[in-house]
Short mmCIF file of C-alpha atoms and ligand atoms in Angstrom, two decimals:
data_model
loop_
_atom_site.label_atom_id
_atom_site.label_comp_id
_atom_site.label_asym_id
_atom_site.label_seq_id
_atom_site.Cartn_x
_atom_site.Cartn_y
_atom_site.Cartn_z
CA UNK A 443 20.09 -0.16 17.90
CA UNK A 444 16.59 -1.11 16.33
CA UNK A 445 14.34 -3.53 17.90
CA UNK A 446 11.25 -4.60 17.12
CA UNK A 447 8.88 -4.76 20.07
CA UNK A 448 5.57 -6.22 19.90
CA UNK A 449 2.85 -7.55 16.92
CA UNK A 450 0.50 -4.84 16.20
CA UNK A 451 -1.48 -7.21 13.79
CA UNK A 452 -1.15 -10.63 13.72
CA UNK A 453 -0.31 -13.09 10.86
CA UNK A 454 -4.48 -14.17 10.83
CA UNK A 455 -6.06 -10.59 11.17
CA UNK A 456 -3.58 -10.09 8.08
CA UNK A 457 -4.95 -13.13 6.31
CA UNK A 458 -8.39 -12.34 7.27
CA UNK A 459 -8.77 -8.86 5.99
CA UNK A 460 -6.93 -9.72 2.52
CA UNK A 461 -9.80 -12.17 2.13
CA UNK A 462 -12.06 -9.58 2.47
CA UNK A 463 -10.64 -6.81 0.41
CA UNK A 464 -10.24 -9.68 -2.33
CA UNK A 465 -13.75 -10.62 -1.85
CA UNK A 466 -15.00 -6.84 -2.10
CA UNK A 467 -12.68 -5.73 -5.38
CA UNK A 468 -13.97 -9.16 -7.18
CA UNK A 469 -17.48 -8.31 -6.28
CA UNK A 470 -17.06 -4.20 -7.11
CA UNK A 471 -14.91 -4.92 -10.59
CA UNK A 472 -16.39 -7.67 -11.62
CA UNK A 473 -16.85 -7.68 -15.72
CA UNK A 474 -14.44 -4.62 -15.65
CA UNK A 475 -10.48 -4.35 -16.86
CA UNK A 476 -8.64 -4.03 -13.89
CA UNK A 477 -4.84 -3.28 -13.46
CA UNK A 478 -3.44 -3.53 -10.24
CA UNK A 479 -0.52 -1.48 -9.43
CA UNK A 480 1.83 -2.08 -6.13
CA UNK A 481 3.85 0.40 -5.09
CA UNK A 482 7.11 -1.27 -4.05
CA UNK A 483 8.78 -2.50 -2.02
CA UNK A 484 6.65 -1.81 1.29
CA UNK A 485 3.61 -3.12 -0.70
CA UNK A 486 5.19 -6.58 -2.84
CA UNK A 487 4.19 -8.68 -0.19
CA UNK A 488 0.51 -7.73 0.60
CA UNK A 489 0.24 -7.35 -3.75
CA UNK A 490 1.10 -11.05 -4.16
CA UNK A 491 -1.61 -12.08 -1.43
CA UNK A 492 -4.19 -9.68 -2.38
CA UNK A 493 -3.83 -10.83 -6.64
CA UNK A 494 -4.56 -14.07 -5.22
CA UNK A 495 -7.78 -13.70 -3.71
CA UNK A 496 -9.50 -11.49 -7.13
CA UNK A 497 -11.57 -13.94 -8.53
CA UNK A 498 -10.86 -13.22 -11.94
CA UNK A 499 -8.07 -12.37 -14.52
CA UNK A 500 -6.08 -8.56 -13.47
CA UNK A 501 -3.31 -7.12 -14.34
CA UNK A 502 -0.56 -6.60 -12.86
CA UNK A 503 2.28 -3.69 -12.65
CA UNK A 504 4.30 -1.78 -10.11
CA UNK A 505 5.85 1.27 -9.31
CA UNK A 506 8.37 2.34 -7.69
CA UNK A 507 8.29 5.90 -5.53
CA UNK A 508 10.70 7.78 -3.14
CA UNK A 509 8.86 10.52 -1.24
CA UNK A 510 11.05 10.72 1.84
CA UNK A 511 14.61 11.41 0.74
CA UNK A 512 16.36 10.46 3.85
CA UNK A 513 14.06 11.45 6.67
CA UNK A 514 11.36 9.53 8.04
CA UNK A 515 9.07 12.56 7.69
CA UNK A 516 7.38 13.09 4.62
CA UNK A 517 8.43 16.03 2.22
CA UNK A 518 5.54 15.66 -0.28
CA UNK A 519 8.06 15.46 -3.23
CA UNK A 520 7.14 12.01 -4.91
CA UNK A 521 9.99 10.80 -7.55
CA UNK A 522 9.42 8.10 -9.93
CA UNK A 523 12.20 5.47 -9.44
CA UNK A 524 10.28 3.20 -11.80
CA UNK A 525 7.52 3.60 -13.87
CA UNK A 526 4.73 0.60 -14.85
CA UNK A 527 5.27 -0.20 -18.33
CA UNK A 528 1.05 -1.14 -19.24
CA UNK A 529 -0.66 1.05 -21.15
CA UNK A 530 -3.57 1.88 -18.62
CA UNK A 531 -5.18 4.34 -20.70
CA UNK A 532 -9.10 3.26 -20.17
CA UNK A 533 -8.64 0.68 -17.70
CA UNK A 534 -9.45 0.65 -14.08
CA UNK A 535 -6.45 0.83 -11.93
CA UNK A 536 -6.09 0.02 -8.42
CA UNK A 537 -3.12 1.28 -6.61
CA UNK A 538 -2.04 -1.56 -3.98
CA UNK A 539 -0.28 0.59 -1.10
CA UNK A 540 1.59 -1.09 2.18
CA UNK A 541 0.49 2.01 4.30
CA UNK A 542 -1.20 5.22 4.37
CA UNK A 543 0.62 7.68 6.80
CA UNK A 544 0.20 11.78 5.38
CA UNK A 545 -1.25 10.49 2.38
CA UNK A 546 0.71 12.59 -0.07
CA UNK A 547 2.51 9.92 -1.77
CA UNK A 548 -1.25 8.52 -2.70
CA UNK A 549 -2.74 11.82 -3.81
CA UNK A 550 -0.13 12.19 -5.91
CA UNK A 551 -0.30 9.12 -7.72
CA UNK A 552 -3.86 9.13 -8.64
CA UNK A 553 -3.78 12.59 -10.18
CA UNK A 554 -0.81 11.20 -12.44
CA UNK A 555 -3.17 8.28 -13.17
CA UNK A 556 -6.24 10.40 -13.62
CA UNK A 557 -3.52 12.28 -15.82
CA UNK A 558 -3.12 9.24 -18.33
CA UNK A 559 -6.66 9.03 -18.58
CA UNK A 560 -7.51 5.74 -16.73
CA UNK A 561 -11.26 4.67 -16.64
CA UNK A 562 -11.14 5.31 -12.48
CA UNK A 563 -8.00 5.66 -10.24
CA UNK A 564 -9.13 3.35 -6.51
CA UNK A 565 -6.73 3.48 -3.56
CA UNK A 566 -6.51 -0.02 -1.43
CA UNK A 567 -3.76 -0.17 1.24
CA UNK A 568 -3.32 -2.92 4.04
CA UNK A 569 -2.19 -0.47 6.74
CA UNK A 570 -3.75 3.05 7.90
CA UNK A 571 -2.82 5.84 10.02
CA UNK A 572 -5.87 8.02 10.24
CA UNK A 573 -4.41 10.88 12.73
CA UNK A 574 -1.09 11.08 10.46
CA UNK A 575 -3.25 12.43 7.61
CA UNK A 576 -2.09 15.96 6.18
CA UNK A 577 -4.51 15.14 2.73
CA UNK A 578 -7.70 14.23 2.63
CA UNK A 579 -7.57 11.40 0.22
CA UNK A 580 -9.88 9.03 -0.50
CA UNK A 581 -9.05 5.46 1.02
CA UNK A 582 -12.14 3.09 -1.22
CA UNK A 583 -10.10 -0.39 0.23
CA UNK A 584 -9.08 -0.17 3.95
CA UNK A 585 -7.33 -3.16 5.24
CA UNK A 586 -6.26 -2.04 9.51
CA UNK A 587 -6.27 1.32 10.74
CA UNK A 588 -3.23 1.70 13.22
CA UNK A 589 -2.08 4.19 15.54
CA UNK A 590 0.55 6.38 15.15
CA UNK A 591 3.42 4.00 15.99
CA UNK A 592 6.39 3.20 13.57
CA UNK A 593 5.81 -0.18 12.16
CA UNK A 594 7.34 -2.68 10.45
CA UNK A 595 6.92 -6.60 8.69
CA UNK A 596 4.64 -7.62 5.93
CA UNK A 597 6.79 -5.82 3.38
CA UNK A 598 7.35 -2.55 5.51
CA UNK A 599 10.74 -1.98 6.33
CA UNK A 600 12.92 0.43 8.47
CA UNK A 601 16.00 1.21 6.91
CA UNK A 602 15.22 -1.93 4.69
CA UNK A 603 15.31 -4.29 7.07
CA UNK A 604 12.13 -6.43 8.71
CA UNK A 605 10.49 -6.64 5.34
CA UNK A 606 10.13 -10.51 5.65
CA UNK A 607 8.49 -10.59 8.81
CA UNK A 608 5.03 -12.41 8.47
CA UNK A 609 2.94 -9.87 10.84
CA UNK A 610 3.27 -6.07 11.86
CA UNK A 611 5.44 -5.01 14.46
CA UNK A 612 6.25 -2.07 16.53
CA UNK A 613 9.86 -0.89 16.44
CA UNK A 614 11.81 1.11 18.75
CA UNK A 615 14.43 3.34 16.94
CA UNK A 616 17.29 4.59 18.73
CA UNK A 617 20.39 4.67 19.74
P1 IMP B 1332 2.66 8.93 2.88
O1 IMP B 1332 1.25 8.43 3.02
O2 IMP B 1332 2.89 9.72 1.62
O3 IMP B 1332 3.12 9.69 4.08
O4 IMP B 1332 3.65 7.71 2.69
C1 IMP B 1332 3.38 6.46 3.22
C2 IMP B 1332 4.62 5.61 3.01
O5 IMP B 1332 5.61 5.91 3.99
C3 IMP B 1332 4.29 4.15 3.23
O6 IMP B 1332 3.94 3.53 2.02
C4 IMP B 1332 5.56 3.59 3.79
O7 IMP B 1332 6.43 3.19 2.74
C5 IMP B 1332 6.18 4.76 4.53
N1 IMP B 1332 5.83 4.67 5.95
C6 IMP B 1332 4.98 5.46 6.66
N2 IMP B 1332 4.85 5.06 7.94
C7 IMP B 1332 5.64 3.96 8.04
C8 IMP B 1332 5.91 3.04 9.14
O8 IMP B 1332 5.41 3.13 10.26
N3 IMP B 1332 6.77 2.03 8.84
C9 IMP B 1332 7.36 1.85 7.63
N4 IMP B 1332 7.11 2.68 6.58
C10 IMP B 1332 6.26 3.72 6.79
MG1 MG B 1333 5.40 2.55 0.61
#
């Protein structure tokens, strides 16, 4: 049985920091072509809040990436479920993440966009763990650091459910 437990971050430390985040990528990419790439699902709902607070016109695209298979561990094998269909070749791209936990899914996706020979290749993500890191990459937008708890809401899921839920919650997994 899964439960969730408690709020990690509320529904207004949420708002607050994608306010912030907006507020910094308007000021840093101002007069620049931006593309903004979420990596679904886990990151569709902080995407559509972040596009919203960029002060001028971006695009948009996502992606979508297994790198766990079936275990909640990470394998470092990313797979491309589905691929963004702009040409970014150029333009600035900022990949919109739900959570950094090892980090491998992320280094891997800005070498394949470094690969197609985007202008830069940024990181932003909502949610960090800092002691699950196994790669040291480069975090330039850093919504919450968390601890190392399993988490769900605000797009994260486990075993696709809890996506809808407005904050961040803890879950207990289990029988
Ligand atoms: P990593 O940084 O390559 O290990 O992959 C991070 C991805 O794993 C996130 O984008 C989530 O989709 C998933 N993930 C990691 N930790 C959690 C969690 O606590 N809850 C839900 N998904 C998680
Ligand atoms: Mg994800």
């Amino acid at each position: 049985m899964t439960q969730i437990q408690h709020v990690l971050v509320s529904k207004a430390d949420l708002e607050q920091r994608v306010r912030e985040l907006g507020a910094e990528i308007s000021r840093d990419y101002e007069g620049k072509e931006l593309v903004l790439v979420g990596i679904l699902k886990g990151a569709a709902v902080f995407m559509s809040d972040l596009m919203r607070e960029i002060t001028f016109p971006v695009g948009i695209d996502y992606m979508s990436v297994s790198s766990y298979g079936n275990s909640s561990t990470s394998s470092g094998v990313v797979t491309i479920k589905h691929d963004i269909d702009t040409d970014i070749r150029g333009k600035h791209v900022l990949l919109v993440e739900d959570l950094i936990d090892t980090g491998l899914t992320l280094q891997h996706l800005q070498q394949l966009f470094l690969m197609r020979e985007a202008a830069s290749v940024r990181i932003c993500t909502i949610l960090s763990k800092p002691s699950r890191r196994l790669v040291d990459v480069p975090i330039d937008y850093c919504g919450i650091e968390i601890p190392d708890e399993f988490v769900v809401g605000y797009g994260l899921d486990y075993a696709e459910q809890f996506r809808n839920l407005p904050e961040v919650w803890v879950v207990k997994t289990g029988e």
